[in-house]
PDB file of C-alpha atoms in Angstrom:
ATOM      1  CA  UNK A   1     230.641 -38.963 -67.886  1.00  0.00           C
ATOM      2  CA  UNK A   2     228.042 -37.520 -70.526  1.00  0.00           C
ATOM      3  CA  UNK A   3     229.154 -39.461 -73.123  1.00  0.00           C
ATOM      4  CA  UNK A   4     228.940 -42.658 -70.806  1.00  0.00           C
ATOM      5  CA  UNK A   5     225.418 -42.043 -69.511  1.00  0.00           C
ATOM      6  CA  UNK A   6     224.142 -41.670 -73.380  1.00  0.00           C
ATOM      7  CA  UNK A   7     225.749 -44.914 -74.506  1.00  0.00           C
ATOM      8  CA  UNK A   8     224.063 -46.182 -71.083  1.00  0.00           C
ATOM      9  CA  UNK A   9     220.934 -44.307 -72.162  1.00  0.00           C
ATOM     10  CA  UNK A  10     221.246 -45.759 -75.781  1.00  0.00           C
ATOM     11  CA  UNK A  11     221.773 -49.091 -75.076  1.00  0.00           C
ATOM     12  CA  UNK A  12     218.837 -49.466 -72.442  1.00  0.00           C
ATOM     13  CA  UNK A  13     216.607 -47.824 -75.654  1.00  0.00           C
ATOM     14  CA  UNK A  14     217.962 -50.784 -77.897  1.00  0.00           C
ATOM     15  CA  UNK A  15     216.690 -53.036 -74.904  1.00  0.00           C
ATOM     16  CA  UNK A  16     213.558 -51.713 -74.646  1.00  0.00           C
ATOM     17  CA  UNK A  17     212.774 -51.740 -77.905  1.00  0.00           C
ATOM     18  CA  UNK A  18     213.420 -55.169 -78.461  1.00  0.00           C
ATOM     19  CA  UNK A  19     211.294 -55.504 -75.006  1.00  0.00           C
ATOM     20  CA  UNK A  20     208.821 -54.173 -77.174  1.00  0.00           C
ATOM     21  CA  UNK A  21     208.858 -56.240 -80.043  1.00  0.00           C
ATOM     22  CA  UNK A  22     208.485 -59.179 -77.703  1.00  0.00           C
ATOM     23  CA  UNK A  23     205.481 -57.826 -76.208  1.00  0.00           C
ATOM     24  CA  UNK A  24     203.936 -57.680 -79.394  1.00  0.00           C
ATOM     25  CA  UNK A  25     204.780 -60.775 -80.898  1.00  0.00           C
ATOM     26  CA  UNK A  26     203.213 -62.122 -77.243  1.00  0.00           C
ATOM     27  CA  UNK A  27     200.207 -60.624 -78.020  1.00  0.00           C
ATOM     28  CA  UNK A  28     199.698 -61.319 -81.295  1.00  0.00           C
ATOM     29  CA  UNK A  29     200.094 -64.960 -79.537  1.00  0.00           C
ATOM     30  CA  UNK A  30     197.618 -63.904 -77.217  1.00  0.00           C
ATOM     31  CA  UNK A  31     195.326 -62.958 -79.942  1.00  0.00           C
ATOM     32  CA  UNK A  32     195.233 -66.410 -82.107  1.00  0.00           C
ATOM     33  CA  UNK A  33     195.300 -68.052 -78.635  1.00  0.00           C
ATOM     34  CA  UNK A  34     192.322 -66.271 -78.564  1.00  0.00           C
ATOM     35  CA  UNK A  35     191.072 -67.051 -81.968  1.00  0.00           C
ATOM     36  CA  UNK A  36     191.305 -70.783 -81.832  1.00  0.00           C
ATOM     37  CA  UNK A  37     189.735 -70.832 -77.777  1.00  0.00           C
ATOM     38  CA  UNK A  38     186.398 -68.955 -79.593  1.00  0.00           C
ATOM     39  CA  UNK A  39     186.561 -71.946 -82.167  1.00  0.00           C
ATOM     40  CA  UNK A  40     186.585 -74.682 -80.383  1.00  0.00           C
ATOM     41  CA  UNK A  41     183.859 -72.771 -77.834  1.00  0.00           C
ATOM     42  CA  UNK A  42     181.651 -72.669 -81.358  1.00  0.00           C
ATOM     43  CA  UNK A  43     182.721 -76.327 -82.129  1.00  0.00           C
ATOM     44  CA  UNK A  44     181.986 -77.516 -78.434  1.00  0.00           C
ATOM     45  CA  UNK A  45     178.331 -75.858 -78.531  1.00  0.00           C
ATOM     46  CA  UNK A  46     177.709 -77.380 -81.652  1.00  0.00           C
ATOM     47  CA  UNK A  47     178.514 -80.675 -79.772  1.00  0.00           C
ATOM     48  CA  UNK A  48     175.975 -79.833 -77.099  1.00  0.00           C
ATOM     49  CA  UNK A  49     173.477 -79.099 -79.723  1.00  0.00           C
ATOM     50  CA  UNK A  50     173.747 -82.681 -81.448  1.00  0.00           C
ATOM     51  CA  UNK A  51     173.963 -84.257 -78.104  1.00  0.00           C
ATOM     52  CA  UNK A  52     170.898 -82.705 -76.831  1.00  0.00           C
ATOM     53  CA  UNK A  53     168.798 -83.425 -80.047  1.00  0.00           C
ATOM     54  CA  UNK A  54     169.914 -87.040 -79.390  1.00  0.00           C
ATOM     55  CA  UNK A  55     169.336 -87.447 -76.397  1.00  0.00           C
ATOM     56  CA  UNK A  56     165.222 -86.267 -77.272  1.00  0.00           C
ATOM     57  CA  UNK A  57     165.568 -89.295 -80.340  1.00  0.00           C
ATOM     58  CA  UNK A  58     166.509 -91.312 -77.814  1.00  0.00           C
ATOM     59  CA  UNK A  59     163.977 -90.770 -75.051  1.00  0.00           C
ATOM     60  CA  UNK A  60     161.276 -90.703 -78.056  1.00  0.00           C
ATOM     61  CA  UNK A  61     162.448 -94.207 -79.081  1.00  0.00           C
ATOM     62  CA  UNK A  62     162.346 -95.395 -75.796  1.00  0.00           C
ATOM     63  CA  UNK A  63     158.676 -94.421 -74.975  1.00  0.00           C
ATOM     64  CA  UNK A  64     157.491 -95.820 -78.662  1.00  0.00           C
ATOM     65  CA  UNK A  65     159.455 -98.959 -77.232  1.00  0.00           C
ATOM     66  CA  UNK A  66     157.693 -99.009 -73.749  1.00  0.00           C
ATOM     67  CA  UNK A  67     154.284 -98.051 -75.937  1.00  0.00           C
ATOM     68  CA  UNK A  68     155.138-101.683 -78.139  1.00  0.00           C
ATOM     69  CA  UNK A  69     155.908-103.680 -74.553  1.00  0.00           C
ATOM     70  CA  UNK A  70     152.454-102.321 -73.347  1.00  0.00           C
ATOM     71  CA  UNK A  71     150.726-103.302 -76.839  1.00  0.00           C
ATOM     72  CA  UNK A  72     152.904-106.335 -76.325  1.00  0.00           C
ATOM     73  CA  UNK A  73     151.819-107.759 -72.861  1.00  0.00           C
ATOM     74  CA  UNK A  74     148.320-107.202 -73.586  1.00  0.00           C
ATOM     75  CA  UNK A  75     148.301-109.244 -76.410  1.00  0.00           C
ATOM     76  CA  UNK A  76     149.814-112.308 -74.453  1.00  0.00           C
ATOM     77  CA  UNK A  77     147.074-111.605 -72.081  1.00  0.00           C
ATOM     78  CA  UNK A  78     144.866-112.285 -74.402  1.00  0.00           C
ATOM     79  CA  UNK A  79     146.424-115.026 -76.112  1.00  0.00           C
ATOM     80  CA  UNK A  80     146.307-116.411 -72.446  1.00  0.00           C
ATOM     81  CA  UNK A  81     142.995-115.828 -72.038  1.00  0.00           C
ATOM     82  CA  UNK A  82     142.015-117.435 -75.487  1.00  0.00           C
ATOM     83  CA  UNK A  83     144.625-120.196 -74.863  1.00  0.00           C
ATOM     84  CA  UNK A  84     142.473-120.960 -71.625  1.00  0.00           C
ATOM     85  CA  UNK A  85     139.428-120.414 -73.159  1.00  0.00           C
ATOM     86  CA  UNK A  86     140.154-122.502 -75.564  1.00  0.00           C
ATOM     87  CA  UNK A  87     141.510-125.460 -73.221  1.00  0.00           C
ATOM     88  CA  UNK A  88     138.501-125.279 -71.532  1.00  0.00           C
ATOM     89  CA  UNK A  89     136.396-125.827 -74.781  1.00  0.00           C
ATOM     90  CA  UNK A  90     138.640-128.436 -75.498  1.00  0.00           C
ATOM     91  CA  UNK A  91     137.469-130.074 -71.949  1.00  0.00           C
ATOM     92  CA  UNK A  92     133.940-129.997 -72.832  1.00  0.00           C
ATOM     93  CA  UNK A  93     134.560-131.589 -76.383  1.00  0.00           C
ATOM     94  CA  UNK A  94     136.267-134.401 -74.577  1.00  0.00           C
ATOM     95  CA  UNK A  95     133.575-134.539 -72.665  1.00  0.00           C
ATOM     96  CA  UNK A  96     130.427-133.776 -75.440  1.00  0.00           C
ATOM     97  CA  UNK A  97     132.562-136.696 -77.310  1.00  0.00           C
ATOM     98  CA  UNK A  98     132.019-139.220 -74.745  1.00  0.00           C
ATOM     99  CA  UNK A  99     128.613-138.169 -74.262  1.00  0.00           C
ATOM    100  CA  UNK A 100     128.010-138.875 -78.324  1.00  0.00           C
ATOM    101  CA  UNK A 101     129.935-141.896 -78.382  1.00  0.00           C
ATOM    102  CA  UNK A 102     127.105-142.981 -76.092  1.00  0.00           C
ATOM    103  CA  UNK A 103     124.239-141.485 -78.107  1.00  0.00           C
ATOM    104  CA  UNK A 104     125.923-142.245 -81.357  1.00  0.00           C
ATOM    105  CA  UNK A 105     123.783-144.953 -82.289  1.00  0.00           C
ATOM    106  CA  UNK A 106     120.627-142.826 -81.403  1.00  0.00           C
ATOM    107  CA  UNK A 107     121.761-139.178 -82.637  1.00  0.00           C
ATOM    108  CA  UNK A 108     123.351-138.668 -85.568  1.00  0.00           C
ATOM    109  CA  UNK A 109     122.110-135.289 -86.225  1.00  0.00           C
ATOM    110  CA  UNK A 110     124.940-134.272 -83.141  1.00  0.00           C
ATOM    111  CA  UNK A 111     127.736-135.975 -85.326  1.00  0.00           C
ATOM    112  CA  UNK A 112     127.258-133.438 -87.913  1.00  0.00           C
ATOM    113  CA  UNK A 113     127.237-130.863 -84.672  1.00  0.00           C
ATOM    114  CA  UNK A 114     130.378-131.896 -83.358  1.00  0.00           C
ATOM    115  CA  UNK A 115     131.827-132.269 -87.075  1.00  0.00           C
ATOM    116  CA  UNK A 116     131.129-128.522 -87.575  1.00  0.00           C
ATOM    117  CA  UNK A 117     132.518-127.272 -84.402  1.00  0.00           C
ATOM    118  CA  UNK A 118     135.518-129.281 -84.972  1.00  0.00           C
ATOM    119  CA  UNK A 119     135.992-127.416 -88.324  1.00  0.00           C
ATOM    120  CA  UNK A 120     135.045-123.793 -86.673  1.00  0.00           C
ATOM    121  CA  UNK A 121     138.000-124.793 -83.908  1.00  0.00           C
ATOM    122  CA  UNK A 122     140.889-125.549 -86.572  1.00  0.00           C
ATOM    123  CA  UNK A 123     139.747-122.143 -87.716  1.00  0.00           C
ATOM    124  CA  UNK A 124     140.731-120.464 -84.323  1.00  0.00           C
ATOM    125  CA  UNK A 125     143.501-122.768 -84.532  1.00  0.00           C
ATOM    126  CA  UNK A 126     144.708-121.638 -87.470  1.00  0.00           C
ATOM    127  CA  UNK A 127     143.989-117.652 -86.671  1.00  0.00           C
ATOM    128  CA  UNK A 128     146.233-117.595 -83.397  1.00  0.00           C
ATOM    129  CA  UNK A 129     149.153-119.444 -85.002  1.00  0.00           C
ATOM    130  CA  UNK A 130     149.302-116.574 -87.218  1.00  0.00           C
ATOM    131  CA  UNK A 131     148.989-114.480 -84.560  1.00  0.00           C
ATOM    132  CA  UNK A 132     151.814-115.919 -82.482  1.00  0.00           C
ATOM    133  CA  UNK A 133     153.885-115.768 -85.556  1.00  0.00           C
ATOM    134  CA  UNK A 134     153.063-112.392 -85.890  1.00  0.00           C
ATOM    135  CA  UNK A 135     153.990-111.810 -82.337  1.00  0.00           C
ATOM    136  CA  UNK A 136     157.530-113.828 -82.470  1.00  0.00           C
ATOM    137  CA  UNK A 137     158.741-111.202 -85.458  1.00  0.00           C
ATOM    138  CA  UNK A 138     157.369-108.162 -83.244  1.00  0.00           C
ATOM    139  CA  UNK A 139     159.940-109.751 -80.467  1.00  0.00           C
ATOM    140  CA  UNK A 140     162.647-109.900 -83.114  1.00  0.00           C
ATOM    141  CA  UNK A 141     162.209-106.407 -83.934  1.00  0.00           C
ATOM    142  CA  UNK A 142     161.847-105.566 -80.407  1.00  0.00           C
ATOM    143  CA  UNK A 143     165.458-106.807 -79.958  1.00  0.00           C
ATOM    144  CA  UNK A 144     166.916-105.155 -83.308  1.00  0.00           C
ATOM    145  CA  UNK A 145     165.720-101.786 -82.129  1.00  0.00           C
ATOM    146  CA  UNK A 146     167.184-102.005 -78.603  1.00  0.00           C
ATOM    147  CA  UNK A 147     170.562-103.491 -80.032  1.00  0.00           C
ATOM    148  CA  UNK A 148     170.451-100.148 -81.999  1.00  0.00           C
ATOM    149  CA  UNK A 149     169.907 -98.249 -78.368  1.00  0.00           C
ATOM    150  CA  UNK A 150     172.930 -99.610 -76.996  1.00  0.00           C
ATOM    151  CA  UNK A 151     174.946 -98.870 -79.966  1.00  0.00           C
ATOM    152  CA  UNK A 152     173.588 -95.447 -79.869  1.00  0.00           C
ATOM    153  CA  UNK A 153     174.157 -94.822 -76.028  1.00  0.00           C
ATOM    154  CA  UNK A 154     177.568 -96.366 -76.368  1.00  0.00           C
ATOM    155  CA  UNK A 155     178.543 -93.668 -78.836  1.00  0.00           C
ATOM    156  CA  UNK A 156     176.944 -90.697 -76.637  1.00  0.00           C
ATOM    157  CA  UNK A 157     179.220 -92.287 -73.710  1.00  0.00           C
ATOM    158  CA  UNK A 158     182.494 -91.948 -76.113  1.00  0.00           C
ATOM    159  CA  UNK A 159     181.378 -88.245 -77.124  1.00  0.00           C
ATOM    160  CA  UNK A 160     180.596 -87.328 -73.533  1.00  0.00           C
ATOM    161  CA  UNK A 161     184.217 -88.308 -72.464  1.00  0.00           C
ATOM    162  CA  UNK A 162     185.754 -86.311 -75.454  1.00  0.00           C
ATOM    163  CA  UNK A 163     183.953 -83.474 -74.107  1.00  0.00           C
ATOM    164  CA  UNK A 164     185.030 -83.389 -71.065  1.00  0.00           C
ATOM    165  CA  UNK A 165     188.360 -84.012 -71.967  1.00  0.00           C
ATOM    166  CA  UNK A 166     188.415 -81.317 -74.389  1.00  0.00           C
ATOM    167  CA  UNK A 167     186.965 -79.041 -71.342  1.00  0.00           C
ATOM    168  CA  UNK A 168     190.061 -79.898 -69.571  1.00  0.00           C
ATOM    169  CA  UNK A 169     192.330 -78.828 -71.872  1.00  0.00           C
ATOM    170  CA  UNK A 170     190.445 -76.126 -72.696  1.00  0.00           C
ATOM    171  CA  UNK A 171     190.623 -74.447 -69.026  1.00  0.00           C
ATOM    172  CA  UNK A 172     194.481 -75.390 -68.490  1.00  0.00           C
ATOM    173  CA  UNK A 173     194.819 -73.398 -71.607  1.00  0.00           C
ATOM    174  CA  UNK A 174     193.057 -70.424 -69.850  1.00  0.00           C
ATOM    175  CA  UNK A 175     194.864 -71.041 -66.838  1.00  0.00           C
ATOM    176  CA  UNK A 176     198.102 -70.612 -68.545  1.00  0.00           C
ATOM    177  CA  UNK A 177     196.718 -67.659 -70.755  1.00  0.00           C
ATOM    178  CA  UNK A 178     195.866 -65.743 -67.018  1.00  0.00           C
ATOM    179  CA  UNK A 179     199.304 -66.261 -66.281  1.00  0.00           C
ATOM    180  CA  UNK A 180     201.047 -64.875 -69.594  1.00  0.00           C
ATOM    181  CA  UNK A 181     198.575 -62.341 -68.859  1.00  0.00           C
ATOM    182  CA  UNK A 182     200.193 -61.559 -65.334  1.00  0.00           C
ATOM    183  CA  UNK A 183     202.940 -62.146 -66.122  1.00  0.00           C
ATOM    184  CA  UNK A 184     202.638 -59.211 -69.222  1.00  0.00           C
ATOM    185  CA  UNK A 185     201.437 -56.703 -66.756  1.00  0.00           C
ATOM    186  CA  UNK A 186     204.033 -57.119 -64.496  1.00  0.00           C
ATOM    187  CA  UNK A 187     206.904 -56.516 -67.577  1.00  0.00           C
ATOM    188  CA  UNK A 188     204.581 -53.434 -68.474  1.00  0.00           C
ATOM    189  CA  UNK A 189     205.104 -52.268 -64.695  1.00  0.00           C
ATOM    190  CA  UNK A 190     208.740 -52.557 -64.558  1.00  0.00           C
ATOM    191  CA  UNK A 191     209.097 -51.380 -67.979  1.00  0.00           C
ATOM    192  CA  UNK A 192     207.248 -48.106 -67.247  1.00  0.00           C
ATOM    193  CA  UNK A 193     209.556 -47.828 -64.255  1.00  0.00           C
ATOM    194  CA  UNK A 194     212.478 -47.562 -66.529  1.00  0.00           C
ATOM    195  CA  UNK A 195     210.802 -44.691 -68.675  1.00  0.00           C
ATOM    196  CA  UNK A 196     210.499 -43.076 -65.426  1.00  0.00           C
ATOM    197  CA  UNK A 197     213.636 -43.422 -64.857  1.00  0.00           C
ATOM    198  CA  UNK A 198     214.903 -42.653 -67.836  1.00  0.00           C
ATOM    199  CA  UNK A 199     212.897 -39.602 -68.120  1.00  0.00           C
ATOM    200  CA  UNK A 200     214.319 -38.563 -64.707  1.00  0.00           C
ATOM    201  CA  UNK A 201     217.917 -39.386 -66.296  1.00  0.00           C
ATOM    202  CA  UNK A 202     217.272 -36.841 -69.403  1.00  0.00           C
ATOM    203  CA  UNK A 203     216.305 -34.338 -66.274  1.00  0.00           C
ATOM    204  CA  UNK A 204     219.002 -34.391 -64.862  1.00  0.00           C
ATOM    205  CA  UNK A 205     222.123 -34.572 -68.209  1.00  0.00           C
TER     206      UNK A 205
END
């Protein structure tokens, strides 16, 4: 009976050693498990970091872009307001023409007048074409810049969702990590139970 309860006794040693070793390999599993979960914590900050400093180009972009609209609007106002100004001076030409057709014959002093506010008036003329050119390229780079803006915010959109997917698999991982976990200190439970018992069994031979 003895030598039966040694073999017994020998062979549940063999099994607990090799119970052992598979506790250790498990946490040495545990541990890179670990190792790569800090890394891609590191990797997912530095994310957030880039995002964030982004996200301030962006919003600074945005208000130099509202700042251009403003500078923008009030210079059609007052391309308006000349452009109305300068319909109403062409009413009273029309008119100051008809007058000197009638006083032609008697003033010609007011034909060299009229001759040199027509000239002055080509002048303006002349000075807002350039400016609406000037205005028509603003609008084209207006446009570039907020192409870029969608481009941009397109891109953020695609990292966001990587993120969050990443986040996902992330906590499943810790999910399943908790559960190796309980399910390690339940095999440490049972396996001090059978030095217990063991030790009781030495008692006893």
């Amino acid at each position: 009976m003895l030598q039966k309860q040694r073999v017994m006794l020998q062979k549940q040693r063999v099994m607990l050693k090799k119970q052992c070793a598979m506790l250790k390999k498990q946490r040495m599993m545990l541990k890179k498990q670990r190792a790569l979960l800090k890394k891609q914590c590191v990797m997912l900050q530095k994310q957030r970091v880039m995002l964030q400093k982004q996200r301030v180009m962006l919003k600074k972009q945005r208000v130099m872009l509202q700042k251009q609209r403003v500078m923008l609007q009030n210079q059609r106002m007052m391309l308006k307001k000349q452009c109305v100004l300068l319909q109403k001076q062409h009413m009273m030409l029309q008119k100051q023409r008809v007058m000197l057709q009638k006083q032609c014959v008697m003033l010609p002093n007011q034909r060299a007048m009229l001759q040199n506010q027509r000239v002055m008036l080509q002048k303006q003329c002349a000075i807002l074409k350039k400016q609406y050119i000037m205005l028509q390229k603003q609008r084209v780079m207006l446009k570039k810049q907020c192409a870029m803006l969608k481009k941009q915010r397109m891109m953020l959109k695609k990292q966001r969702a990587l993120l969050k997917k990443q986040c996902v698999m992330l906590q499943k991982q810790y999910i399943m990590l908790k559960k190796q976990r309980m399910m390690l200190k339940k095999q440490r439970a049972l396996l001090k139970k059978q030095c217990v018992m063991l030790q009781k069994q030495r008692v006893m031979l």
